[in-house]
Coordinates of C-alpha atoms and ligand atoms in Angstrom, one line a residue:
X3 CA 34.6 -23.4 12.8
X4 CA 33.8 -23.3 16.6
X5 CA 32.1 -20.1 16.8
X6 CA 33.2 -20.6 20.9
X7 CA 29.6 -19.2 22.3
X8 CA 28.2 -22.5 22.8
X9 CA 25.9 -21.4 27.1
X10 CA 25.6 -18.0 26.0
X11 CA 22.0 -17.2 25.6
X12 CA 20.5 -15.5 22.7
X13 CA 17.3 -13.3 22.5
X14 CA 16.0 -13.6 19.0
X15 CA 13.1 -11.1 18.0
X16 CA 10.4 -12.0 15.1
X17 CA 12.4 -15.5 14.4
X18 CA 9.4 -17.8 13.8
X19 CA 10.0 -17.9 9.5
X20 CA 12.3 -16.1 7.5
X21 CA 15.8 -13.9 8.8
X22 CA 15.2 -14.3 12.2
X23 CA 14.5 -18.2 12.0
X24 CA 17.6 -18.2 9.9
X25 CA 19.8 -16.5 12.7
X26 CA 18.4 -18.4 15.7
X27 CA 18.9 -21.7 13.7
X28 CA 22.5 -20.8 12.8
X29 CA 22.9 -20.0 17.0
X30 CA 21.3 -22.9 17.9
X31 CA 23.8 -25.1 15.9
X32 CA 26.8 -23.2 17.7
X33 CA 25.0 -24.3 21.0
X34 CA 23.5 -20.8 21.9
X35 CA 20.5 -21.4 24.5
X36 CA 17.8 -19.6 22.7
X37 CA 14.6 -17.3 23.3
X38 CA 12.4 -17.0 20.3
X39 CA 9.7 -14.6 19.5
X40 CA 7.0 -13.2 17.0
X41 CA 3.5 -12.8 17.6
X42 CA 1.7 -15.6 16.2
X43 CA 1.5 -18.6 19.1
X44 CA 1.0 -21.3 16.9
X45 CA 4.1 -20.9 13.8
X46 CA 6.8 -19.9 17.3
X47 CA 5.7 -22.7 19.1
X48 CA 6.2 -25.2 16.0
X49 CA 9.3 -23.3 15.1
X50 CA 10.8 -23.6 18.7
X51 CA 9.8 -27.4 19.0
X52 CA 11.8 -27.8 15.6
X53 CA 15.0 -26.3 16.4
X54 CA 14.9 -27.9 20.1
X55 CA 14.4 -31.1 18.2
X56 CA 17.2 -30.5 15.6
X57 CA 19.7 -29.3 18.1
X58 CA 20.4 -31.2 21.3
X59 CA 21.6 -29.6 24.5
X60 CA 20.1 -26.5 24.2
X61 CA 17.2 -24.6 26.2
X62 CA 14.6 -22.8 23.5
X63 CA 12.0 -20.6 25.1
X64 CA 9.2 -19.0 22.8
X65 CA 7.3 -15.5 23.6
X66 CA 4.4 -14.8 21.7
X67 CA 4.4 -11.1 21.8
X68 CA 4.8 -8.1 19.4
X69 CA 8.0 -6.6 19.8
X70 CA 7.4 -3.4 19.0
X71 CA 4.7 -2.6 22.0
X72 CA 6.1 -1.7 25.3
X73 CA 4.0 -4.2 26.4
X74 CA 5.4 -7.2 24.2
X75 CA 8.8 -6.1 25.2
X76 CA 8.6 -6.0 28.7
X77 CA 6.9 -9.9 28.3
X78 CA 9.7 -10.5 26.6
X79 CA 12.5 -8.9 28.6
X80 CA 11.2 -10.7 31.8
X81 CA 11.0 -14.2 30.5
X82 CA 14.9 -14.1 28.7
X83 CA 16.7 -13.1 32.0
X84 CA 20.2 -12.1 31.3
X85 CA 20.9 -11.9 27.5
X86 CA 24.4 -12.6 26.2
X87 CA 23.5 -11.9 22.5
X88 CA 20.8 -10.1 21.4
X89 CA 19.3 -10.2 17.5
X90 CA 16.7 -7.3 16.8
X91 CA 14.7 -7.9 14.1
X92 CA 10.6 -7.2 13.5
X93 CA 8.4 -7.0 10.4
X94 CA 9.2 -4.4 7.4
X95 CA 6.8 -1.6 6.8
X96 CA 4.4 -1.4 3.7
X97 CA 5.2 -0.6 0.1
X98 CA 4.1 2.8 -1.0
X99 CA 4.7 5.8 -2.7
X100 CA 6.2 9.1 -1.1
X101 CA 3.6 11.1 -1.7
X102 CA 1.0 9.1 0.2
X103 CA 2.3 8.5 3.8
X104 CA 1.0 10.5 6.6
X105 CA 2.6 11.2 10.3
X106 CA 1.3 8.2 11.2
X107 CA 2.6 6.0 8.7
X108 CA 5.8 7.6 9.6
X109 CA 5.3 6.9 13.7
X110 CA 3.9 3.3 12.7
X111 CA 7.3 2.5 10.8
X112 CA 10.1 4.3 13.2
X113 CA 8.2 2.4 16.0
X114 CA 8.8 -1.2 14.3
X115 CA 12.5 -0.3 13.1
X116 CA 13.8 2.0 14.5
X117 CA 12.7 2.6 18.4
X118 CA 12.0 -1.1 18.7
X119 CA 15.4 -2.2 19.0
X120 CA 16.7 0.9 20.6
X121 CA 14.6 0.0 23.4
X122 CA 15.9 -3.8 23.5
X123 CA 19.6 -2.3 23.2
X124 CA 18.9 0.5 26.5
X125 CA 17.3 -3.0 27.8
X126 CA 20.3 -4.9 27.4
X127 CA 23.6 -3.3 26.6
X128 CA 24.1 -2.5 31.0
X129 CA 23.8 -6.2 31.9
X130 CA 26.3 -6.8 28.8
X131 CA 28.6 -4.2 30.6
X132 CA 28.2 -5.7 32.9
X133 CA 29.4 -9.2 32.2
X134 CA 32.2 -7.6 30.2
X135 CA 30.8 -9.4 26.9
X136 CA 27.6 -8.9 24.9
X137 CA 26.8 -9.2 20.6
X138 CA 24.2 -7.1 19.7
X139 CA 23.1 -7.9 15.7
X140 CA 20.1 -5.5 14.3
X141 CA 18.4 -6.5 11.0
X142 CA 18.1 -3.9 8.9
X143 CA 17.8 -4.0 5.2
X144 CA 20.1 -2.7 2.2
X145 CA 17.8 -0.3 2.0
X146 CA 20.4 1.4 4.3
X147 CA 22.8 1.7 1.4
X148 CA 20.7 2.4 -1.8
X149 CA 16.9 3.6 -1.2
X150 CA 14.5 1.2 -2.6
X151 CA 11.5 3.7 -3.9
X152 CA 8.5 1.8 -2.9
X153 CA 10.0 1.2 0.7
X154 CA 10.4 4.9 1.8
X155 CA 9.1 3.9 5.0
X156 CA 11.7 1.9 5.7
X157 CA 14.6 3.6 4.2
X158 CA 13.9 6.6 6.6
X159 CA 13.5 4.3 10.1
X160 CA 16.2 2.2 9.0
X161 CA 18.8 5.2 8.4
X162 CA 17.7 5.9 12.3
X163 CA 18.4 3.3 13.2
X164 CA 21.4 3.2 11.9
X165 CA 22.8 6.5 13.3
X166 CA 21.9 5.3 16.8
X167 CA 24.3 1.9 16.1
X168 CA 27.4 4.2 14.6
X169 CA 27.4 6.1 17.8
X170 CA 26.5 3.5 20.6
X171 CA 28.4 0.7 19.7
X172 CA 31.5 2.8 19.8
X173 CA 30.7 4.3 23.2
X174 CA 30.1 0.4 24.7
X175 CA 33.0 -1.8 22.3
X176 CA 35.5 -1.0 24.9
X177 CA 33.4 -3.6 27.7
X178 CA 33.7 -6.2 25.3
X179 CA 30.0 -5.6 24.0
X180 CA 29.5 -5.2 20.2
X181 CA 27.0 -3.8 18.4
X182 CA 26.4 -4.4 14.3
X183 CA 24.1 -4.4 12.0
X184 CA 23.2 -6.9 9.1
X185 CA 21.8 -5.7 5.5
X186 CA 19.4 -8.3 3.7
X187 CA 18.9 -8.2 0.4
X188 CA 16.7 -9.5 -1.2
X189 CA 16.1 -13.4 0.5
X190 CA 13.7 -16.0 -0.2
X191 CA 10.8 -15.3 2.7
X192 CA 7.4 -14.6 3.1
X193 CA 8.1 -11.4 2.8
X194 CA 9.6 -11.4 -0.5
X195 CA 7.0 -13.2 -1.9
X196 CA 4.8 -11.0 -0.6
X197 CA 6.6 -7.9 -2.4
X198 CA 7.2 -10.5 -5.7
X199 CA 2.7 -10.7 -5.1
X200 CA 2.4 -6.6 -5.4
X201 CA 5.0 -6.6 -8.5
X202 CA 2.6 -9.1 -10.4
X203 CA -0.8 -7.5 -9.5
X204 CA 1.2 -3.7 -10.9
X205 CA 2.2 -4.9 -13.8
X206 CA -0.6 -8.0 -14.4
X207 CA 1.8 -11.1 -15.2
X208 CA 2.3 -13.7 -12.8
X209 CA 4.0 -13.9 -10.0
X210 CA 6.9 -15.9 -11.2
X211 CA 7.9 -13.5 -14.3
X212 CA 7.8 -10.9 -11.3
X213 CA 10.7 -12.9 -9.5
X214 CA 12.3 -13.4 -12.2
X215 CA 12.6 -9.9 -13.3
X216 CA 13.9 -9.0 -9.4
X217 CA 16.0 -12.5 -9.7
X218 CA 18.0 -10.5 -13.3
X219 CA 18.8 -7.3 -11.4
X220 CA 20.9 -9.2 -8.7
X221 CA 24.4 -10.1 -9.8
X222 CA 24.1 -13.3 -8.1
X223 CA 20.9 -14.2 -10.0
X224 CA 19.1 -15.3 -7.0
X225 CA 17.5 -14.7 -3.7
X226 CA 19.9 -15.3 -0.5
X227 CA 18.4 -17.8 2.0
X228 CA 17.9 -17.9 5.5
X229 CA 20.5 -20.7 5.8
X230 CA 23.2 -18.0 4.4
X231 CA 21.9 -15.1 6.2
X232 CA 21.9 -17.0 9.4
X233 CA 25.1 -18.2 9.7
X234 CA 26.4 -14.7 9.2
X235 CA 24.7 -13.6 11.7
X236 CA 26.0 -16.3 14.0
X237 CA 29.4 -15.0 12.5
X238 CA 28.9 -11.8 14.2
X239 CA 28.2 -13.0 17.0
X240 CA 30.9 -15.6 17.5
X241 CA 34.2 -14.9 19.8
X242 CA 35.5 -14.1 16.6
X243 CA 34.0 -11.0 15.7
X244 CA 34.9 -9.4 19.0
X245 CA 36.9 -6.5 16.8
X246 CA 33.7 -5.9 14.3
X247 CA 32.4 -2.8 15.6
X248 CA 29.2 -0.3 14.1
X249 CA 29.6 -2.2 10.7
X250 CA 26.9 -2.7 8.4
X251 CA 27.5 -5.7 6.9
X252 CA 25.5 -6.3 3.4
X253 CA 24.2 -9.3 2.5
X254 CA 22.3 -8.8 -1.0
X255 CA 24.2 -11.1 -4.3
X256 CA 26.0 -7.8 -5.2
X257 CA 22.9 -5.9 -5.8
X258 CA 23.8 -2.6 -4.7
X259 CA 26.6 -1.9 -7.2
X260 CA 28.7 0.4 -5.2
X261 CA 32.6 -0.3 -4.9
X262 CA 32.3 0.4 -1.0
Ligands
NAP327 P1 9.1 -12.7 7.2 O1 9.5 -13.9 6.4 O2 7.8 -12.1 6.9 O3 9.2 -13.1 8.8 C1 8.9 -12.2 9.7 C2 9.0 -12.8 11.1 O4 8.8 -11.7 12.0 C3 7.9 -13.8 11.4 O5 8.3 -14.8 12.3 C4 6.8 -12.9 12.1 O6 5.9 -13.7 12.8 C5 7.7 -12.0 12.9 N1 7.2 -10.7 13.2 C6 6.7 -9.8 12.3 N2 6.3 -8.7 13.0 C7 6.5 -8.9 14.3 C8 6.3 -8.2 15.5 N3 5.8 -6.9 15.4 N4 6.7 -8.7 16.7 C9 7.2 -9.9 16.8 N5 7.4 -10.7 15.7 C10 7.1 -10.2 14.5 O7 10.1 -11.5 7.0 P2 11.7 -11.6 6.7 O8 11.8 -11.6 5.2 O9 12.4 -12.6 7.5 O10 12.2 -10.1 7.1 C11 12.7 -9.8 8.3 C12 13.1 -8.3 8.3 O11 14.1 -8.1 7.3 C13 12.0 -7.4 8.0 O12 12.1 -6.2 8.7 C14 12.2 -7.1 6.5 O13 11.6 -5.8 6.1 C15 13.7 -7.1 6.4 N6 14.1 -7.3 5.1 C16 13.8 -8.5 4.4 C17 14.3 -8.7 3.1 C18 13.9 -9.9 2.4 O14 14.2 -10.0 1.1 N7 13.4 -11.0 3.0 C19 15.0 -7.7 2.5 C20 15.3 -6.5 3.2 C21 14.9 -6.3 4.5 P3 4.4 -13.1 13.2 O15 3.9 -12.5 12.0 O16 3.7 -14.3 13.8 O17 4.7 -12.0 14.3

């Protein structure tokens, strides 16, 4: 399917592994001109050689900043120009349990995922308006939809987060900008395998019993992949999605077992 975006240019936010890789790989391949970021130099400039090798005829810039400083925004901001499509996305808070986060575990986490990409959206939603067209794609997590109990932190950004998108993107879908965001599951990253690590060390057995007991609670039986994750993100931001509006669209094997 031609996803008919090929020249627009995408800012893609903590996309040198995992989701964010996924989704500017999926862009790239629909001939989105692409700036990458994440704060390690050496893993963005790699994965920005890669994809500029695997796709022809496409610019890819890379920003080594952290995204959710002021700082690493702005650095960001200035080097992508005008953005046509805009994918927020930054590391997940800490496991933990309820009981033990302070104030500033709370600030820490509605920093990263929640004010983070509010402040990319103020940043690029006018020059969308603009230009009469803009996609706007946060990652968020299913966490959204059913609260994971060791991930308090990022149920309570996330839901933010969340409440911003329901209201915004219906106050800007009339300029031809829209604004949605995308539920992982549970995918095959880093940081899965880093939450598969903590499981084992709870529970002492290794770490592949501890993927497989996550692996039998997903309907599916299996993590999602960047690959898949990616090229529904590149979905939503395609001509064709120009009617998808404040959705939250989940991505997680049928995991959360809800009808709706
Ligand atoms: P990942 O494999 O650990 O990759 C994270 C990427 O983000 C890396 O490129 C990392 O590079 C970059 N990054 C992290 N913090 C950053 C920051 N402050 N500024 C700029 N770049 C940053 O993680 P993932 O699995 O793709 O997860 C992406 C998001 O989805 C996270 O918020 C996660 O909580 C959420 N999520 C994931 C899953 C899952 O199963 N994978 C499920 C639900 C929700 P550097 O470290 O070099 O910055």
């Amino acid at each position: 399917m031609d996803l008919g975006i090929a020249g627009k240019t995408a800012l893609v936010c903590a996309s040198s592994k995992g989701l964010g890789r996924g989704c500017a790989e999926a862009l790239a391949a629909a001939g989105v001109n692409l700036i990458l970021n994440a704060r390690g130099a050496e893993a963005l400039d790699a994965t920005a050689v890669e994809i500029h090798a695997a796709h022809g005829g496409i610019s890819v810039a890379a920003v080594a900043a952290d995204i959710t400083t002021e700082e690493g925004r702005e650095a960001v901001l200035e080097a992508a120009g005008d953005i046509d499509i805009l994918v927020t996305n930054a590391g997940g808070p800490p496991p933990g349990m309820w009981s033990d986060w302070t104030r500033d575990d709370f600030i820490a986490a509605l920093d990263a995922n929640m004010l983070t990409p509010i402040a990319l959206m103020k940043a690029c939603l006018p020059g969308m308006i603009d230009r009469g067209w803009g996609r706007v794609v946060n990652i968020t997590s299913q966490s959204v939809k059913a609260p994971i109990p060791v991930l308090g932190l990022s149920n309570s950004a996330r839901a933010g987060l969340t409440g911003y998108v329901a209201g915004t993107a219906r106050q800007v879908a009339k300029h031809g900008v829209t604004i949605n965001n995308l539920l992982p599951g549970s995918h095959a990253t880093d940081r899965r395998a880093s939450l598969d690590r903590a499981i084992a060390e709870r529970q002492g057995i290794p770490v592949e019993e501890a993927t497989k007991q996550v692996w039998a609670e997903i309907p599916s039986g299996r993590y999602g992949t960047a690959e898949e994750f990616g090229a529904t993100c590149a979905f939503m931001c395609s001509q064709h999605a120009g009617f998808m509006v404040g959705q939250n669209v989940l991505l997680d094997g049928g995991n959360v077992n809800a009808t709706l």
